[in-house]
Coordinates of C-alpha atoms in Angstrom, one line a residue:
M1 CA -1.7 21.6 -26.1
S2 CA 0.1 25.0 -26.1
S3 CA 3.5 25.2 -27.7
L4 CA 4.6 27.1 -24.6
I5 CA 3.9 24.4 -22.0
T6 CA 7.3 24.7 -20.4
A7 CA 6.9 28.4 -20.0
Q8 CA 3.5 28.0 -18.4
F9 CA 4.9 25.3 -16.1
A10 CA 7.8 27.4 -15.1
R11 CA 5.7 30.4 -14.2
L12 CA 3.4 28.3 -12.0
V13 CA 6.5 26.7 -10.3
L14 CA 8.0 30.1 -9.5
D15 CA 4.9 32.2 -8.8
S16 CA 2.3 30.0 -7.1
R17 CA 2.0 30.2 -3.3
P18 CA 1.2 27.0 -1.4
E19 CA -1.4 27.6 1.3
A20 CA -0.6 27.1 5.0
S21 CA -2.2 23.7 5.1
A22 CA 0.1 22.6 2.3
L23 CA 3.1 23.7 4.2
L24 CA 1.9 21.9 7.3
A25 CA 1.6 18.7 5.2
A26 CA 5.1 19.3 4.0
R27 CA 6.4 19.2 7.6
V28 CA 4.9 15.8 8.0
G29 CA 6.6 14.7 4.8
V30 CA 9.9 15.9 6.2
M31 CA 9.4 13.8 9.4
D32 CA 8.6 10.7 7.3
Y33 CA 11.7 11.4 5.1
F34 CA 14.1 11.3 8.1
A35 CA 12.3 8.2 9.5
C36 CA 13.2 6.4 6.3
A37 CA 16.7 7.8 5.8
L38 CA 18.2 7.7 9.2
P39 CA 18.5 3.9 9.7
I40 CA 20.6 3.6 6.5
A41 CA 22.6 6.9 7.0
Q42 CA 23.4 6.0 10.6
G43 CA 24.2 2.4 9.8
A44 CA 21.5 0.7 11.9
I45 CA 20.5 -1.4 8.9
T46 CA 23.0 -2.8 6.5
D47 CA 23.0 -1.6 2.9
S48 CA 25.9 -3.1 0.9
G49 CA 25.4 -0.7 -2.0
L50 CA 26.0 2.3 0.1
A51 CA 29.8 2.0 0.3
A52 CA 30.0 1.8 -3.5
V53 CA 27.7 4.8 -3.9
K54 CA 29.9 6.9 -1.5
T55 CA 33.1 5.8 -3.2
V56 CA 32.0 6.6 -6.7
F57 CA 30.0 9.7 -5.8
P58 CA 31.6 11.1 -2.6
P59 CA 29.0 13.4 -1.1
N60 CA 31.2 16.5 -1.0
T61 CA 29.3 18.4 -3.8
A62 CA 25.7 19.4 -4.0
E63 CA 25.1 17.0 -6.9
N64 CA 26.6 14.1 -5.0
R65 CA 24.9 14.9 -1.8
A66 CA 21.6 14.9 -3.6
L67 CA 22.4 11.4 -4.9
Y68 CA 23.5 10.2 -1.5
F69 CA 20.3 11.6 0.2
G70 CA 18.1 10.1 -2.5
Y71 CA 19.7 6.7 -2.1
V72 CA 19.5 6.5 1.7
S73 CA 16.0 7.9 1.9
H74 CA 14.7 5.3 -0.6
S75 CA 16.9 2.3 0.4
L76 CA 14.3 0.8 2.7
D77 CA 11.4 1.4 0.3
F78 CA 9.5 2.8 3.4
D79 CA 9.1 6.3 2.1
D80 CA 6.0 8.1 0.9
Y81 CA 4.0 7.4 -2.2
H82 CA 1.8 9.7 -4.4
P83 CA -0.9 8.0 -6.5
A84 CA -0.9 10.6 -9.2
L85 CA 2.8 10.1 -9.8
R86 CA 2.6 6.4 -9.1
G87 CA 5.9 6.8 -7.4
H88 CA 7.8 8.3 -4.5
P89 CA 8.1 12.1 -4.8
T90 CA 9.8 13.1 -1.5
T91 CA 12.9 11.0 -1.8
V92 CA 13.8 12.9 -5.0
V93 CA 12.4 16.3 -4.3
L94 CA 13.5 16.8 -0.7
S95 CA 16.9 15.2 -1.4
A96 CA 17.6 17.8 -4.0
L97 CA 16.5 20.6 -1.8
L98 CA 18.5 19.4 1.2
A99 CA 21.6 19.1 -1.0
L100 CA 21.2 22.7 -2.0
T101 CA 20.6 24.0 1.6
G102 CA 23.3 26.3 2.9
D103 CA 24.4 27.3 6.3
T104 CA 21.5 29.7 6.9
P105 CA 18.5 27.9 5.5
D106 CA 15.1 29.5 5.0
V107 CA 12.8 26.8 6.3
N108 CA 9.6 28.3 4.9
A109 CA 11.2 28.6 1.4
L110 CA 12.3 25.0 1.6
L111 CA 8.8 23.8 2.6
S112 CA 7.2 25.9 -0.1
A113 CA 9.6 24.5 -2.7
Y114 CA 8.9 21.0 -1.4
A115 CA 5.1 21.5 -1.8
V116 CA 5.6 22.9 -5.3
G117 CA 7.8 19.8 -6.1
V118 CA 5.1 17.4 -5.0
E119 CA 2.6 19.4 -7.1
A120 CA 4.9 19.1 -10.1
A121 CA 5.3 15.4 -9.4
G122 CA 1.6 14.7 -9.3
R123 CA 1.0 16.9 -12.4
L124 CA 3.7 15.1 -14.3
G125 CA 2.2 11.8 -13.4
L126 CA -1.2 12.8 -14.7
A127 CA 0.3 14.3 -17.9
A128 CA 2.4 11.2 -18.6
G129 CA -0.7 9.1 -18.6
T130 CA -1.5 5.6 -17.5
Q131 CA 0.9 3.8 -19.8
H132 CA 4.1 5.4 -18.5
Y133 CA 4.5 3.0 -15.6
Q134 CA 3.1 0.0 -17.5
L135 CA 5.7 0.5 -20.2
G136 CA 8.4 -0.3 -17.6
F137 CA 9.5 3.1 -16.5
H138 CA 10.1 3.9 -12.8
S139 CA 8.2 7.1 -12.3
T140 CA 10.2 8.1 -9.2
A141 CA 13.3 8.3 -11.4
T142 CA 11.9 9.6 -14.7
L143 CA 9.2 12.1 -13.7
G144 CA 10.8 12.6 -10.3
A145 CA 13.9 14.2 -11.8
V146 CA 11.8 16.9 -13.5
A147 CA 9.6 17.5 -10.4
A148 CA 12.8 17.9 -8.3
S149 CA 14.3 20.3 -10.7
A150 CA 11.1 22.4 -10.5
A151 CA 11.3 22.5 -6.7
A152 CA 15.0 23.3 -6.8
A153 CA 14.5 26.1 -9.4
R154 CA 12.0 27.7 -7.1
Y155 CA 14.2 27.2 -4.0
L156 CA 17.2 28.9 -5.7
Q157 CA 14.9 31.6 -7.2
L158 CA 16.0 31.0 -10.8
T159 CA 14.6 33.3 -13.5
P160 CA 11.7 32.0 -15.7
Q161 CA 14.1 31.4 -18.6
Q162 CA 16.6 29.6 -16.3
T163 CA 13.8 27.5 -14.9
Q164 CA 12.6 26.5 -18.4
I165 CA 16.2 25.4 -19.3
A166 CA 16.6 23.5 -16.0
L167 CA 13.3 21.6 -16.5
G168 CA 14.5 20.6 -20.0
L169 CA 17.9 19.5 -18.8
A170 CA 16.3 17.4 -16.1
A171 CA 13.9 15.9 -18.6
T172 CA 16.7 14.9 -21.0
Q173 CA 18.4 13.1 -18.1
A174 CA 15.2 11.3 -16.9
A175 CA 15.8 7.5 -16.7
G176 CA 14.9 4.5 -14.6
L177 CA 13.4 1.1 -15.3
R178 CA 11.1 -1.0 -13.1
S179 CA 13.1 -4.1 -13.9
Q180 CA 15.6 -3.0 -11.3
F181 CA 13.1 -3.4 -8.5
G182 CA 14.3 -5.7 -5.8
S183 CA 17.9 -4.5 -6.0
A184 CA 20.0 -1.6 -4.8
A185 CA 19.5 0.0 -8.2
K186 CA 16.0 1.1 -7.2
P187 CA 17.1 3.5 -4.5
L188 CA 20.0 4.5 -6.8
H189 CA 17.3 5.6 -9.3
A190 CA 16.0 8.1 -6.7
G191 CA 19.6 9.4 -6.0
L192 CA 20.4 9.8 -9.7
A193 CA 17.1 11.6 -10.3
A194 CA 17.9 14.0 -7.4
R195 CA 21.4 14.5 -8.8
A196 CA 20.0 15.2 -12.3
A197 CA 17.7 17.8 -10.8
V198 CA 20.6 19.6 -9.0
N199 CA 22.8 19.4 -12.0
A200 CA 20.1 20.9 -14.1
V201 CA 19.4 23.9 -11.9
L202 CA 23.1 24.6 -11.2
L203 CA 23.9 24.5 -15.0
A204 CA 21.0 26.8 -15.8
Q205 CA 21.9 29.1 -13.0
A206 CA 25.5 29.3 -14.3
G207 CA 24.3 30.3 -17.7
F208 CA 24.2 27.0 -19.6
I209 CA 21.9 27.1 -22.6
G210 CA 19.6 24.3 -23.4
Q211 CA 16.2 24.2 -25.2
S212 CA 13.7 26.2 -23.2
E213 CA 10.6 24.6 -24.9
G214 CA 9.7 21.2 -26.3
V215 CA 11.8 19.0 -24.1
I216 CA 9.0 18.2 -21.6
D217 CA 6.7 17.7 -24.5
S218 CA 9.2 15.1 -26.0
L219 CA 9.5 13.3 -22.6
L220 CA 5.7 12.9 -22.3
H221 CA 5.3 11.9 -26.0
S222 CA 8.2 9.4 -26.0
H223 CA 7.2 7.9 -22.6
G224 CA 3.4 8.0 -22.8
D225 CA 2.5 5.5 -25.5
G226 CA -0.2 7.7 -26.8
R227 CA -1.9 8.1 -23.4
Q228 CA -0.1 11.3 -22.4
R229 CA -2.3 14.3 -21.6
P230 CA 0.2 17.3 -21.4
E231 CA -2.6 19.8 -20.7
L232 CA -2.9 18.2 -17.2
L233 CA 0.6 19.5 -16.4
T234 CA -0.7 23.0 -15.8
A235 CA -4.6 22.8 -15.6
D236 CA -6.0 23.8 -12.2
W237 CA -2.6 24.0 -10.7
G238 CA -2.8 24.0 -6.9
A239 CA -6.5 23.6 -6.9
P240 CA -6.2 21.6 -4.7
W241 CA -2.5 21.2 -3.9
R242 CA -1.4 17.7 -4.6
I243 CA 0.3 17.4 -1.3
L244 CA -3.1 17.7 0.3
Q245 CA -5.4 16.0 -2.3
P246 CA -4.9 13.1 -2.9
G247 CA -1.9 13.8 -0.6
L248 CA 1.2 11.9 0.3
E249 CA 0.6 8.3 1.4
F250 CA 2.9 7.4 4.3
K251 CA 3.8 3.7 4.4
R252 CA 3.0 1.6 7.4
Y253 CA 4.9 -1.4 6.0
P254 CA 8.4 -1.5 4.5
T255 CA 7.4 -3.2 1.3
C256 CA 6.1 -2.3 -2.1
G257 CA 2.8 -0.4 -1.9
G258 CA 1.3 -2.9 -4.2
T259 CA 1.5 -5.5 -1.4
H260 CA -0.2 -3.5 1.4
S261 CA -3.8 -4.3 0.8
A262 CA -2.9 -8.0 0.5
A263 CA -1.1 -7.8 3.8
E264 CA -4.1 -6.2 5.5
A265 CA -6.4 -8.8 4.1
A266 CA -4.0 -11.5 5.5
F267 CA -4.0 -9.7 8.9
I268 CA -7.8 -10.0 9.0
L269 CA -7.7 -13.7 8.1
R270 CA -5.0 -14.4 10.8
K271 CA -7.3 -12.8 13.4
R272 CA -10.2 -15.1 12.3
L273 CA -7.9 -18.1 12.5
L274 CA -6.9 -17.2 16.0
E275 CA -10.6 -16.6 17.0
Q276 CA -11.4 -20.1 15.7
G277 CA -8.9 -21.6 18.1
I278 CA -5.9 -22.1 15.8
T279 CA -2.8 -21.0 17.6
A280 CA -0.3 -18.6 16.0
A281 CA 2.3 -21.4 15.9
D282 CA -0.1 -23.8 14.2
I283 CA -1.3 -21.3 11.5
P284 CA 1.2 -22.5 8.8
A285 CA 0.4 -26.1 9.4
A286 CA -3.4 -25.4 9.1
I287 CA -3.2 -23.8 5.7
R288 CA -3.1 -26.0 2.6
H289 CA -3.4 -23.3 -0.1
I290 CA -3.6 -19.5 -0.4
Q291 CA -5.0 -17.6 -3.4
V292 CA -4.6 -13.9 -3.9
S293 CA -6.7 -12.3 -6.6
F294 CA -6.5 -8.8 -8.0
P295 CA -7.3 -6.7 -11.1
P296 CA -5.2 -7.7 -14.2
G297 CA -1.8 -6.0 -14.0
A298 CA -2.1 -5.1 -10.3
D299 CA 0.9 -7.2 -9.6
T300 CA 3.2 -5.3 -12.0
A301 CA 5.4 -3.9 -9.2
P302 CA 5.4 -6.8 -6.7
Y303 CA 6.5 -9.1 -9.4
I304 CA 9.0 -11.4 -7.6
R305 CA 7.4 -14.7 -6.7
R306 CA 10.3 -16.5 -5.0
P307 CA 12.6 -14.0 -3.3
S308 CA 16.0 -15.0 -2.1
N309 CA 16.5 -12.1 0.4
G310 CA 14.5 -9.5 2.2
V311 CA 15.2 -6.8 -0.4
E312 CA 13.6 -8.9 -3.1
A313 CA 10.8 -9.9 -0.6
R314 CA 9.7 -6.3 -0.5
F315 CA 8.4 -6.9 -4.1
S316 CA 6.8 -10.3 -3.5
L317 CA 3.1 -10.6 -2.9
E318 CA 3.6 -14.2 -1.9
Y319 CA 6.2 -13.5 0.8
V320 CA 4.4 -10.4 2.3
I321 CA 1.1 -12.4 2.6
A322 CA 2.9 -15.3 4.2
D323 CA 4.7 -13.0 6.6
A324 CA 1.5 -11.3 7.6
L325 CA -0.1 -14.6 8.3
Y326 CA 2.9 -16.1 10.1
S327 CA 4.2 -13.1 12.0
G328 CA 1.0 -11.0 12.4
S329 CA 3.0 -8.0 11.2
V330 CA 5.4 -7.0 8.4
P331 CA 8.4 -6.0 10.4
L332 CA 11.2 -3.9 9.0
M333 CA 13.9 -6.3 10.0
H334 CA 12.4 -9.0 7.7
Y335 CA 13.1 -6.9 4.6
G336 CA 16.8 -6.3 4.7
E337 CA 19.6 -8.0 2.9
N338 CA 19.6 -11.2 4.9
P339 CA 18.2 -14.4 3.3
V340 CA 14.4 -14.9 3.6
D341 CA 13.1 -16.8 6.5
P342 CA 12.7 -20.4 5.4
L343 CA 9.5 -20.9 7.4
I344 CA 7.9 -17.8 5.8
A345 CA 9.2 -18.8 2.4
A346 CA 7.6 -22.3 2.8
L347 CA 4.3 -20.7 3.5
A348 CA 4.8 -18.3 0.6
A349 CA 5.2 -21.2 -1.7
R350 CA 1.6 -22.1 -1.2
V351 CA 0.4 -18.7 -2.5
E352 CA -1.1 -18.7 -6.0
R353 CA -1.8 -15.5 -7.9
H354 CA -5.0 -15.0 -9.8
A355 CA -5.9 -12.1 -12.0
D356 CA -9.6 -11.3 -11.7
L357 CA -10.7 -10.8 -15.3
T358 CA -14.0 -9.3 -14.2
A359 CA -12.2 -6.3 -12.7
P360 CA -11.0 -3.4 -14.8
P361 CA -7.3 -3.6 -15.7
D362 CA -5.0 -1.8 -13.2
E363 CA -3.5 0.4 -15.8
L364 CA -6.9 2.1 -16.4
D365 CA -7.4 3.1 -12.7
A366 CA -5.0 1.9 -10.1
E367 CA -7.3 3.4 -7.4
L368 CA -9.8 0.6 -8.1
R369 CA -7.2 -2.0 -7.1
F370 CA -8.0 -4.6 -4.5
H371 CA -6.6 -7.8 -3.1
R372 CA -8.8 -10.8 -2.1
V373 CA -6.9 -13.4 -0.1
T374 CA -8.5 -16.8 0.3
L375 CA -7.2 -19.5 2.6
T376 CA -8.0 -23.2 2.1
L377 CA -7.4 -25.1 5.2
H378 CA -6.4 -28.8 5.5
D379 CA -9.8 -29.5 7.0
G380 CA -11.5 -28.2 3.9
R381 CA -12.7 -24.9 5.2
Q382 CA -12.2 -21.7 3.3
L383 CA -11.7 -18.2 4.7
S384 CA -11.6 -15.1 2.5
D385 CA -11.3 -11.4 2.8
I386 CA -10.9 -8.5 0.5
V387 CA -9.2 -5.1 1.1
T388 CA -9.2 -2.3 -1.5
R389 CA -6.4 0.1 -2.1
K390 CA -8.8 2.9 -1.2
Q391 CA -9.3 1.3 2.2
T392 CA -5.6 1.0 2.8
A393 CA -4.9 4.6 1.7
A394 CA -7.8 5.9 3.9
R395 CA -6.1 4.7 7.1
Q396 CA -3.9 7.5 8.4
T397 CA -0.3 6.6 9.3
D398 CA 1.0 8.0 12.5
V399 CA 4.3 9.4 11.2
N400 CA 5.4 10.6 14.6
A401 CA 5.0 7.0 16.0
K402 CA 6.7 5.7 12.9
L403 CA 9.7 7.9 13.5
R404 CA 9.8 7.1 17.2
S405 CA 9.7 3.3 16.4
I406 CA 12.6 3.8 13.9
L407 CA 14.6 5.7 16.5
Q408 CA 14.6 2.6 18.7
L409 CA 17.1 1.2 16.2
L410 CA 19.3 4.2 16.9
P411 CA 19.7 4.3 20.7
H412 CA 22.8 6.6 20.4
L413 CA 20.6 9.4 19.1
D414 CA 18.5 11.7 21.4
S415 CA 15.1 10.6 20.0
D416 CA 13.2 13.5 21.6
R417 CA 15.7 15.9 20.0
V418 CA 15.3 14.3 16.6
I419 CA 11.5 14.3 16.7
G420 CA 11.5 17.9 17.9
D421 CA 13.9 18.9 15.1
C422 CA 11.6 17.4 12.5
A423 CA 9.1 20.1 13.4
L424 CA 11.6 22.6 11.9
A425 CA 10.9 25.3 14.4
Q426 CA 14.3 26.9 13.8
P427 CA 16.7 26.8 10.9
E428 CA 19.3 25.1 13.2
A429 CA 17.0 22.1 13.5
L430 CA 17.2 21.5 9.8
L431 CA 21.0 21.8 9.8
R432 CA 21.2 19.2 12.7
L433 CA 19.0 16.8 10.7
I434 CA 21.1 17.2 7.6
K435 CA 24.2 16.5 9.7
L436 CA 22.7 13.2 10.9
L437 CA 22.4 12.2 7.3
N438 CA 26.0 13.0 6.6
Q439 CA 27.5 11.1 9.5

């Protein structure tokens, strides 16, 4: 590892030029961001933590706007995911950039900075190694703060020295623990990370002096448990751009990504039950036992077995599987702050987890993750299906349709106007979207 890793990182952040296809992918990311943020910002879905966030951090400064934007865009846990980061880059990166956007925004500069921020997030995930997440850190919060500071430094056109200092200041503020999953503290992580990024770049821009080297190295060393690979932070930068390959994964379901393959296996089994003449209403009564198997450690994120409300249910394999079998979908309104549905919870109580010891541990390669769901019926029959993470990720999410569906919750908005504005054809469109977040 070079002793000048931060200098190399800063030069790549400032000097690289994302290709046109990367900027096109960034536009899709913007649309997904607003699909996830608007229901909370506009009050269509209750978030009891939001009032406290706005009271303690009134969004009248760039730093506090970044926190607010990060919070509302991650509140539903419906926002995009990046496998290299093993977290959610856009909620932190784009929130910081939007908070720093003035009255005459340069849309291309914002999209370029966003693409660079996603690149930085993916690279930081690779450099931190496989143990960072397993140790209990929330990568969105820890590595996301540094990635967002990289994007913001580029957006504000900081000097290389200022950028190095900003990266170090963000790294020294990096914090967030997975044990907060299932509570309002998880989206607060995203907000605090975006706020840390904005603080870092504004301090550096104002002349604040911090260490320009060694801080990112320390972050990776202290958070990597010996699995860190700092050389991956800069090697083959932008070849390909991480926003393209492996790319942002846009969620189809408003739950932890670690439940999605299990939900899709449950959908397949539900269809088979219906084809065998069991009515939808009779499915819960027909099932005696449900087993879900997966590689060891693949249930690290969806760790809540008996959720009490919809927010906790987002992180419950049991509840999501039961909902998929019971409802035939995983609807957004089932995963808010209300108590869990007792009928779904009763079915979820029949789900048993099983770590498949013949599979490689999830920490070695999360891309090999799978979920095998097996139903045992009261008549003795068994039905089983397996869906891999790769299969789930390979299915493209129609983000335009996702946004249009979300906008049905917001009938007071002009849906065609909002969808059109997400194309960012004019600077004014971006300003209108930001205004919707601030209302």
